[in-house]
Coordinates of C-alpha atoms and ligand atoms in Angstrom, one line a residue:
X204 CA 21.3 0.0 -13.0
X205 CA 19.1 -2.8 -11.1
X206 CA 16.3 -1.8 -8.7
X207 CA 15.0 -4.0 -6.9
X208 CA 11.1 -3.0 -5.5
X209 CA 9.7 -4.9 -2.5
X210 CA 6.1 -5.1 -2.8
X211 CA 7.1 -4.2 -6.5
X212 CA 3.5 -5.9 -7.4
X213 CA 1.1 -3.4 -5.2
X214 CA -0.5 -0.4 -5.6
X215 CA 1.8 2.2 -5.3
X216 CA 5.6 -0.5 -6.2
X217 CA 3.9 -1.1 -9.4
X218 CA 3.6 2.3 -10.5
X219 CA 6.7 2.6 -9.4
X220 CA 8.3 -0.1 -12.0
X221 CA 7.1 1.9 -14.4
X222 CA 8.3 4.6 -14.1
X223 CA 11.8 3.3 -13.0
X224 CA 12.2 1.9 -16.6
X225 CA 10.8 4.9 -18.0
X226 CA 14.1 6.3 -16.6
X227 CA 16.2 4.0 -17.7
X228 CA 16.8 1.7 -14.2
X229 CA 15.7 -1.8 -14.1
X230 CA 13.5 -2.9 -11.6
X231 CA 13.6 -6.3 -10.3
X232 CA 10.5 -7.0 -7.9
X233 CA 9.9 -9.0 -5.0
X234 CA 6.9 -9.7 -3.9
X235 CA 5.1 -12.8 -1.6
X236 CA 1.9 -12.0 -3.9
X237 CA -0.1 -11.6 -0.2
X238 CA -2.0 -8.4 -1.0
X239 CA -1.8 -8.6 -5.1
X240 CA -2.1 -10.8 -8.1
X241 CA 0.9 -11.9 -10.4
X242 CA -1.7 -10.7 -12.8
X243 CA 0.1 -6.7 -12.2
X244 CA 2.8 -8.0 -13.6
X245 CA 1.2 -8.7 -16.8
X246 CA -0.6 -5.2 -16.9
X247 CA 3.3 -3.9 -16.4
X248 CA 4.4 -5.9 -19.5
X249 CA 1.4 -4.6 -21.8
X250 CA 2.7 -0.9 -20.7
X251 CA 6.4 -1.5 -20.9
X252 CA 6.9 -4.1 -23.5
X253 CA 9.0 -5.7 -20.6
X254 CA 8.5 -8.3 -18.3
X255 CA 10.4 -7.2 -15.1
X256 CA 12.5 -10.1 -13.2
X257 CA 10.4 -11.3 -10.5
X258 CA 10.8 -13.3 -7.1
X259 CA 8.2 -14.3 -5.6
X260 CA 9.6 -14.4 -1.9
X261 CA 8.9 -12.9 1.9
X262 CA 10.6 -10.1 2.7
X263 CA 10.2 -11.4 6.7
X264 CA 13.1 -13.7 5.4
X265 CA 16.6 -12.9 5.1
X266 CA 17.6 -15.6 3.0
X267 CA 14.7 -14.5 0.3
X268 CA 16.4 -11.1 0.5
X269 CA 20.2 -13.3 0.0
X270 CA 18.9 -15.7 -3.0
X271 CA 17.6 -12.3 -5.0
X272 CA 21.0 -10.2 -4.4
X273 CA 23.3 -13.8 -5.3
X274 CA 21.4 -14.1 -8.6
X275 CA 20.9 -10.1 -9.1
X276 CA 24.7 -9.1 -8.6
X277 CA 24.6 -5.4 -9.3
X278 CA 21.5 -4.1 -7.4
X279 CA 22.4 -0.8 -7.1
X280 CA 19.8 0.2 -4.8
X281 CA 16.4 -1.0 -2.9
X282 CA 12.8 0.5 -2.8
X283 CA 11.2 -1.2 0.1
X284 CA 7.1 -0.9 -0.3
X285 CA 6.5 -4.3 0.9
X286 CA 4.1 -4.1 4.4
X287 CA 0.6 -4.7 5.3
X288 CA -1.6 -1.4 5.1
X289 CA -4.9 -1.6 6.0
X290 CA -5.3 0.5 9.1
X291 CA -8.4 -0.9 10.5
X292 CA -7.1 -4.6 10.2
X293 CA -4.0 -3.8 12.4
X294 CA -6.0 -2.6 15.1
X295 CA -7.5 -6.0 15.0
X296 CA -4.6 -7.7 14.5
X297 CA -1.9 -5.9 15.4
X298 CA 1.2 -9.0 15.7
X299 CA 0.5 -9.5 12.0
X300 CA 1.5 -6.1 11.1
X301 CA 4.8 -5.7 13.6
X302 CA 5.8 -8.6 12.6
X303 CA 5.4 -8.0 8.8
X304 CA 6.1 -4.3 8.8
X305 CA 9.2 -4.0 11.0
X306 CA 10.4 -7.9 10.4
X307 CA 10.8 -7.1 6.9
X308 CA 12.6 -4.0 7.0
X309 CA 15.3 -5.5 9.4
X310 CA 15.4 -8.4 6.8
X311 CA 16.1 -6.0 4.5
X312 CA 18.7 -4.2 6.4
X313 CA 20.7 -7.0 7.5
X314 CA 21.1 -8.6 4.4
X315 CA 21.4 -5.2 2.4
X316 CA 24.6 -4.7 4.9
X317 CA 25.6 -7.9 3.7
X318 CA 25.8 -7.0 -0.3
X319 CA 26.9 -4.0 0.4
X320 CA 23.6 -2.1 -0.6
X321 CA 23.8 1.1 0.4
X322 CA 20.9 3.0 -1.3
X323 CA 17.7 2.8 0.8
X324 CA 14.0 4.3 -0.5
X325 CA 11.4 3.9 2.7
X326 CA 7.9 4.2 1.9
X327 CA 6.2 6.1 5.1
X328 CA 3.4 8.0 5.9
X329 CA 2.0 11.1 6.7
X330 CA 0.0 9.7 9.6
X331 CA 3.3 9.9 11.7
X332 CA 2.1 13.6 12.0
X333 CA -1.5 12.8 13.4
X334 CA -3.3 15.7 13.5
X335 CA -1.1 18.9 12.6
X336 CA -1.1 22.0 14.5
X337 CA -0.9 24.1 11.8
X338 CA -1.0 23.4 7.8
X339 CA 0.4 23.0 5.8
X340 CA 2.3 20.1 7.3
X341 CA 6.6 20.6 6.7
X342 CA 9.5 18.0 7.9
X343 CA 10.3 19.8 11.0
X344 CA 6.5 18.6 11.9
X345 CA 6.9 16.4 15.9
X346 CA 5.7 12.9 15.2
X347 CA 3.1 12.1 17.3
X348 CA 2.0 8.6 19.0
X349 CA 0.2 6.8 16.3
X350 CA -3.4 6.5 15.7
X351 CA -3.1 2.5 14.7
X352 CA -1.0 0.0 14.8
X353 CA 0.0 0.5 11.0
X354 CA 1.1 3.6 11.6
X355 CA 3.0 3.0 15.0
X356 CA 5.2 0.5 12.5
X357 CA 5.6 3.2 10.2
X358 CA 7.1 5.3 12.9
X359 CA 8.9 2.3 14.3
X360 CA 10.6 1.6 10.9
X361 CA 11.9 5.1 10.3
X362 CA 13.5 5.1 14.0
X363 CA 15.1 1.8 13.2
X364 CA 16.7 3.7 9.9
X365 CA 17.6 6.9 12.3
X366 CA 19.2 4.1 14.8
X367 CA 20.9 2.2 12.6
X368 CA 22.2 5.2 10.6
X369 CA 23.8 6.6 13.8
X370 CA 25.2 3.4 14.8
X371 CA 27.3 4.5 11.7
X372 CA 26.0 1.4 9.6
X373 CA 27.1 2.1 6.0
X374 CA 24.2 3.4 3.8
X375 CA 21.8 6.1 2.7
X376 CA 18.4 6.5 3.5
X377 CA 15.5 8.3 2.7
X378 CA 11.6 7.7 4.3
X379 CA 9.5 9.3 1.5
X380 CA 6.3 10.3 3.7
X381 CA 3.0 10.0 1.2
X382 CA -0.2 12.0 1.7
X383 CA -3.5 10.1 0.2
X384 CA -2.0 8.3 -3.1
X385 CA -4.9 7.7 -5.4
X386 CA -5.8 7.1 -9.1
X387 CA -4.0 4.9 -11.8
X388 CA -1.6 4.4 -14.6
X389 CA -3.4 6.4 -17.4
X390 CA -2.8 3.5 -20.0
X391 CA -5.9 1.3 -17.5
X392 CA -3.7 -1.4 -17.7
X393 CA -2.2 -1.1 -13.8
X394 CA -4.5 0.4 -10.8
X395 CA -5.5 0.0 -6.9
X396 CA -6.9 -3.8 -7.0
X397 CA -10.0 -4.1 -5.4
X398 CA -9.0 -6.5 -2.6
X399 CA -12.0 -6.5 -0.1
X400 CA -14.0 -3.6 1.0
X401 CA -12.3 -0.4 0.5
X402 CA -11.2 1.5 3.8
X403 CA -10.1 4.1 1.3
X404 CA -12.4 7.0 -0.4
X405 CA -11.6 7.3 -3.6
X406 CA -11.8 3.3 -4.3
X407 CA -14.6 3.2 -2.7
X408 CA -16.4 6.3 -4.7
X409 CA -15.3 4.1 -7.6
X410 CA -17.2 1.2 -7.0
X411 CA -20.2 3.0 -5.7
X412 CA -20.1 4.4 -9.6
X413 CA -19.3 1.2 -11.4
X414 CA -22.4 -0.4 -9.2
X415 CA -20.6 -2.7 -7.2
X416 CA -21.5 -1.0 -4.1
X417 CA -24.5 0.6 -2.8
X418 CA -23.7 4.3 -1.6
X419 CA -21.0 6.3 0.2
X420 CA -21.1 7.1 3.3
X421 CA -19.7 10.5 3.9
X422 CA -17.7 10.4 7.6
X423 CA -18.8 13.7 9.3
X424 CA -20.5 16.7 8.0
X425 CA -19.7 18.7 11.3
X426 CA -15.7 19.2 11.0
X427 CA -14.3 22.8 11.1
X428 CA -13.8 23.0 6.9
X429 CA -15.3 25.2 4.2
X430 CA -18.2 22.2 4.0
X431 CA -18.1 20.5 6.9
X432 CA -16.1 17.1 5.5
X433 CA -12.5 16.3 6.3
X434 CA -9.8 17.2 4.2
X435 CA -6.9 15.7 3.1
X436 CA -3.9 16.1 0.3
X437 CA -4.8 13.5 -2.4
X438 CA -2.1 12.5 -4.7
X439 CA -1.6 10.9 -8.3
X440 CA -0.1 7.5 -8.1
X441 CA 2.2 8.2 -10.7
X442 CA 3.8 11.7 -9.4
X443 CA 4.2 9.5 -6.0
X444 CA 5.9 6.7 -8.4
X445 CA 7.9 9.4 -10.3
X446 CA 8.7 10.8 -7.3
X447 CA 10.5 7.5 -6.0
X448 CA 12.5 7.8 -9.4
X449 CA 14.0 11.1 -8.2
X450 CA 15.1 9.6 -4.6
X451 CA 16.6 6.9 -6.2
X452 CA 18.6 9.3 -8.8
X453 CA 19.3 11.7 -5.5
X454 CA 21.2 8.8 -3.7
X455 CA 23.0 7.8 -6.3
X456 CA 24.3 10.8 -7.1
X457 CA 24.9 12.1 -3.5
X458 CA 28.5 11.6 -2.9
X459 CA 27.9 11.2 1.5
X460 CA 29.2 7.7 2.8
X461 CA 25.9 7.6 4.6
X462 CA 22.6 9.6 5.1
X463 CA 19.7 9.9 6.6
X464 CA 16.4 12.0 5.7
X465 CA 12.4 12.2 5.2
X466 CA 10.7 14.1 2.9
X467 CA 6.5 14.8 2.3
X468 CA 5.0 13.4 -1.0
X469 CA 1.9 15.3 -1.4
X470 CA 0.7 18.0 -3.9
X471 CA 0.4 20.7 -1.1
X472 CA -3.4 21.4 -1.8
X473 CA -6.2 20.0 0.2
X474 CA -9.4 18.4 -0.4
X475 CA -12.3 17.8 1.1
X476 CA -14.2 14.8 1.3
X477 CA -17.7 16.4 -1.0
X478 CA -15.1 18.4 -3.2
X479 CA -13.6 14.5 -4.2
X480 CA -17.0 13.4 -4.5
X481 CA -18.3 16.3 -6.7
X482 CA -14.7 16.4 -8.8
X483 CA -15.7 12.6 -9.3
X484 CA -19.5 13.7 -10.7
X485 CA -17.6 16.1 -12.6
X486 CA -14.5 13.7 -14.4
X487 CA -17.3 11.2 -14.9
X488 CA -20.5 12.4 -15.8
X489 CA -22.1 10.4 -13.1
X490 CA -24.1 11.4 -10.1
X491 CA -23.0 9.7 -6.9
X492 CA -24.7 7.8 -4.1
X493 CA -23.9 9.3 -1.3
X494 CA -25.3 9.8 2.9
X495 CA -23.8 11.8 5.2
X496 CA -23.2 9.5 8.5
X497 CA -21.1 10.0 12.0
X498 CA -18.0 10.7 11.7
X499 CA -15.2 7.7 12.0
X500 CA -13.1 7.0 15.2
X501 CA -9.4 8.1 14.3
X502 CA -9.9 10.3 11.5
X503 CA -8.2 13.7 11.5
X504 CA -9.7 16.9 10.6
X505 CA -7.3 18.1 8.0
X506 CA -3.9 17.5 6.6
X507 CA -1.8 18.7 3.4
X508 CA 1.6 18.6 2.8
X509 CA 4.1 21.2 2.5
X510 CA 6.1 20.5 -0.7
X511 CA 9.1 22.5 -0.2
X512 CA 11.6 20.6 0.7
X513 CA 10.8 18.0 -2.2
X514 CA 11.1 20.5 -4.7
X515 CA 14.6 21.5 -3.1
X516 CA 16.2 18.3 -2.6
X517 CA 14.1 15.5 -5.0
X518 CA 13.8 18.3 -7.6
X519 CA 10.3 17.2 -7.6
X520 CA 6.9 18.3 -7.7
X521 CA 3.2 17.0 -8.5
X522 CA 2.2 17.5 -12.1
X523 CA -1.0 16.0 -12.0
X524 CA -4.4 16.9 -10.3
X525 CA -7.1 16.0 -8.3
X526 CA -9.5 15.3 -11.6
X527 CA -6.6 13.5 -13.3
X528 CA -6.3 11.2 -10.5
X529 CA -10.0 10.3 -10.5
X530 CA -10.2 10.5 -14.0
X531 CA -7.5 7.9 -14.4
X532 CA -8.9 5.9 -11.7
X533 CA -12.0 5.7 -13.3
X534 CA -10.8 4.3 -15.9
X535 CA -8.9 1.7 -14.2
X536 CA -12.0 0.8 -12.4
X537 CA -14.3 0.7 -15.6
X538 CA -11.8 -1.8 -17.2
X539 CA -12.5 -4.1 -14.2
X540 CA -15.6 -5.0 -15.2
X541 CA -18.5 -6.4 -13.1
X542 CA -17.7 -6.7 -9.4
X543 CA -15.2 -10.4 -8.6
X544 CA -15.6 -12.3 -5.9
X545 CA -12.3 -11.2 -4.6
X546 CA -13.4 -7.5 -3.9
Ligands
WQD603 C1 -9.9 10.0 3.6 C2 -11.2 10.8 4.0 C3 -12.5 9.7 5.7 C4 -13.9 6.4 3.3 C5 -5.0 7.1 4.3 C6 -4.3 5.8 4.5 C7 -3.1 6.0 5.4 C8 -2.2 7.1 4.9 C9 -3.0 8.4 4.8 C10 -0.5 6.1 3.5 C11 -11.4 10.8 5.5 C12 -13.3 9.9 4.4 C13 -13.2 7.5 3.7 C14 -15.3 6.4 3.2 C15 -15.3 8.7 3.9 N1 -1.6 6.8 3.6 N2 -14.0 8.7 4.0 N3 -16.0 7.6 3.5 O1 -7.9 8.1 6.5 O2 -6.6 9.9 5.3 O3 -5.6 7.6 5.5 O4 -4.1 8.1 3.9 O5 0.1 5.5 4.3 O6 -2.4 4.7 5.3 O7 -5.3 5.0 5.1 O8 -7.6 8.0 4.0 O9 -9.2 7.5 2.2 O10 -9.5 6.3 4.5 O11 -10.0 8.7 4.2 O12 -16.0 9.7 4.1 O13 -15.9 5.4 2.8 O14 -12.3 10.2 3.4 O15 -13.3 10.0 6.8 O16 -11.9 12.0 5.9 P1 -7.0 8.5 5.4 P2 -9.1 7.5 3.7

C-alpha cells in the first residue's frame, strides 16, 4: 500500500519513511526541498536499500498534490508533515507561515476529496495546550490561544479537520499531537539537519559538543522544578515515526466512513533542561559548555504527555529513552563533521 509523506524529506517525515517500509507500506514523498536537502533521501536509500519515489512539488498547490495522485493511482492514505516550524521566525513573519501551514493542508484536502483519499495523519503539537493546569497533559486538555504564530496554524489546521469532518466531508482523520521529538535514526545515516541556528535544545547541546558553537545558554534557573530549569517530555524520533505507522495501520483498519480524533505522542516522563544536559555528559563522555541566563519570552514551565489514550487506541507506546535519544543524536551529529556553512 502507497503512502504518500508531505515533508517526507524533514526531520521527523524522514524517519517516518523508514519506518513505513519497515512495515511493509510504501512511502512516496513530496517535498519542495525548502527546509531540507535531497541529500535525506540518499541517507534513506543507504538504510533501506530503497530509493523512495519522490516529487519534488509545493504542497500550497493543488495541482502538485493532482500530478502525484494521477501518476501514484493507489495511494491509500496521506501523512501530511509538510509546514514551516521555527517558532521564533513566525513571529517575525507570520504571512509566511499561514500561508504555508494552513494553504497546504487545504491543498491537501481538496484534492485528497478529489481521489478519493480518505486516510488523513496530521502532524500537531503539544503547544496547542500552552501551559497545562495540571500534568500530565491528556486529550480532554482546553486548547489555549497560541503562544506564536506557528502554533496558532497548528490549532487552525486541526479546526479546519474538525470543520470539514462535520460538514460530513468523506474521510478519516487523526492530528497526532508531539511533545519535544529529538535524536536520530540509530544507523547515523538520517538526523535533524542543522539548518541555521538551532531554536531547539537538544540540537543545539549537540553542536556546543561537536565545537561548532560556543556554549549553551540555559533559559531560567528560577522555574518552580526539582532544579530550577523547565521541563519538558522529550521524545525519540523514531517511536514518534513508528508511532505514525500505527495511525496509519489504525485507519485503515477502522471500518467508520469517516473520523475525527487527536492523540499525544510523548513518552509521559519529563525532563528538565540540566537533567538533558547532564544525560548528554553522561551518553557522551563529554563535559558541556553551559551559562545559566534569563529565562526566554514564551517558554512554559512544564509539560509531559499523558500516554494513555495512545496506548488504547494506536496500540502504541515509547520504547526508547531519554539517553537513546541523545545517544543517537550524537551520533548523527558526529558524522556531520566540521560545522557547513549552511548551519
Ligand atoms: C525546550 C527547553 C527552553 C534552547 C518545541 C518546539 C515546538 C513543539 C514543542 C513540535 C525550554 C530550553 C532551549 C536553548 C534552553 N514541538 N532551551 N536553551 O520550546 O518546548 O518547543 O517543542 O511542534 O514546535 O519548538 O522546545 O527545545 O526550544 O526548548 O535552555 O538554547 O529548553 O527554554 O525550556 P520547546 P525547545
Amino acid at each position: 500500500m502507497k503512502i504518500l509523506v508531505t515533508g517526507g524529506t524533514g526531520f521527523i517525515g524522514s524517519h517516518t519513511v523508514v519506518e513505513l517500509w519497515n512495515a511493509g507500506f510504501t512511502p512516496v514523498i513530496m517535498d519542495n526541498l525548502d527546509n531540507s536537502s535531497i541529500l535525506v533521501l540518499d541517507g534513506i536509500e543507504k538504510i533501506l536499500g530503497f530509493r523512495p519515489q519522490f516529487y519534488q512539488e509545493n504542497c500550497n498547490h493543488p495541482d502538485s498534490f493532482r500530478r502525484i495522485f494521477e501518476a501514484e493511482k493507489d495511494i491509500s492514505g496521506i501523512i501530511h508533515f509538510a509546514a514551516h516550524k521555527a517558532v521564533g521566525e513566525s513571529v517575525s513573519l507570520p504571512l509566511k507561515y499561514y500561508r504555508n501551514n494552513i494553504g497546504s493542508l487545504i491543498s491537501l484536502l481538496e484534492t485528497a476529496s478529489e481521489f478519493n483519499i480518505q486516510n488523513i495523519v496530521f502532524s500537531s503539537s503539544c503547544t496547542v495546550y500552552g501551559e497545562p493546569s495540571s500534568l500530565p497533559v491528556d486529550e480532554t486538555f482546553p486548547i489555549v490561544p497560541a503562544e506564536s504564530p506557528y502554533g496558532n496554524t497548528k490549532q487552525i489546521c486541526e479546526e479546519i479537520l474538525r470543520d470539514c469532518h462535520t460538514s460530513g466531508m468523506n474521510f478519516k482523520s487523526l492530528s497526532l499531537r508531539y511533545f519535544n521529538p529529538i535524536g536520530a535514526h540509530p544507523s547515523g545515516f538520517i538526523g535533524e539537519l542543522p539548518l541555521g541556528v538551532p531554536g531547539n535544545l537538544v540540537p543545539f547541546v549537540m553542536q556546543v559538543a561537536t565545537g561548532w558553537r560556543e556554549k549553551l545558554s540555559v533559559f531560567g534557573s528560577d522555574y518552580n522544578t526539582i532544579d530550577g530549569t523547565c521541563i519538558r517530555d522529550y521524545i525519540h524520533v523514531v517511536d514518534i515515526a513508528q508511532a505514525h505507522v500505527n495511525a496509519v495501520q489504525y485507519l485503515l483498519k477502522n471500518k467508520e466512513e469517516r473520523l475525527y480524533d487527536w492523540i499525544n505522542l510523548g513518552t509521559g516522563k519529563g525532563s528538565t533542561v540540566l537533567e538533558v544536559v547532564k544525560t548528554f555528559e553522561q551518553v557522551s563522555g563529554l563535559p558541556l559548555n553551559y551559562q545559566m541566563v534569563s529565562r526566554r519570552p514564551g517558554d512554559i514551565e512544564k509539560i509531559y504527555a499523558s500516554t494513555e489514550k495512545a496506548e488504547k487506541v494506536l496500540g502504541w507506546k515509547t520504547r526508547l529513552t531519554l539517553a537513546d535519544g541523545l545517544a543517537d543524536g550524537w551520533r548523527w551529529q558526529q558524522s556531520l563533521g566540521p560545522k557547513p556553512s549552511l548551519a
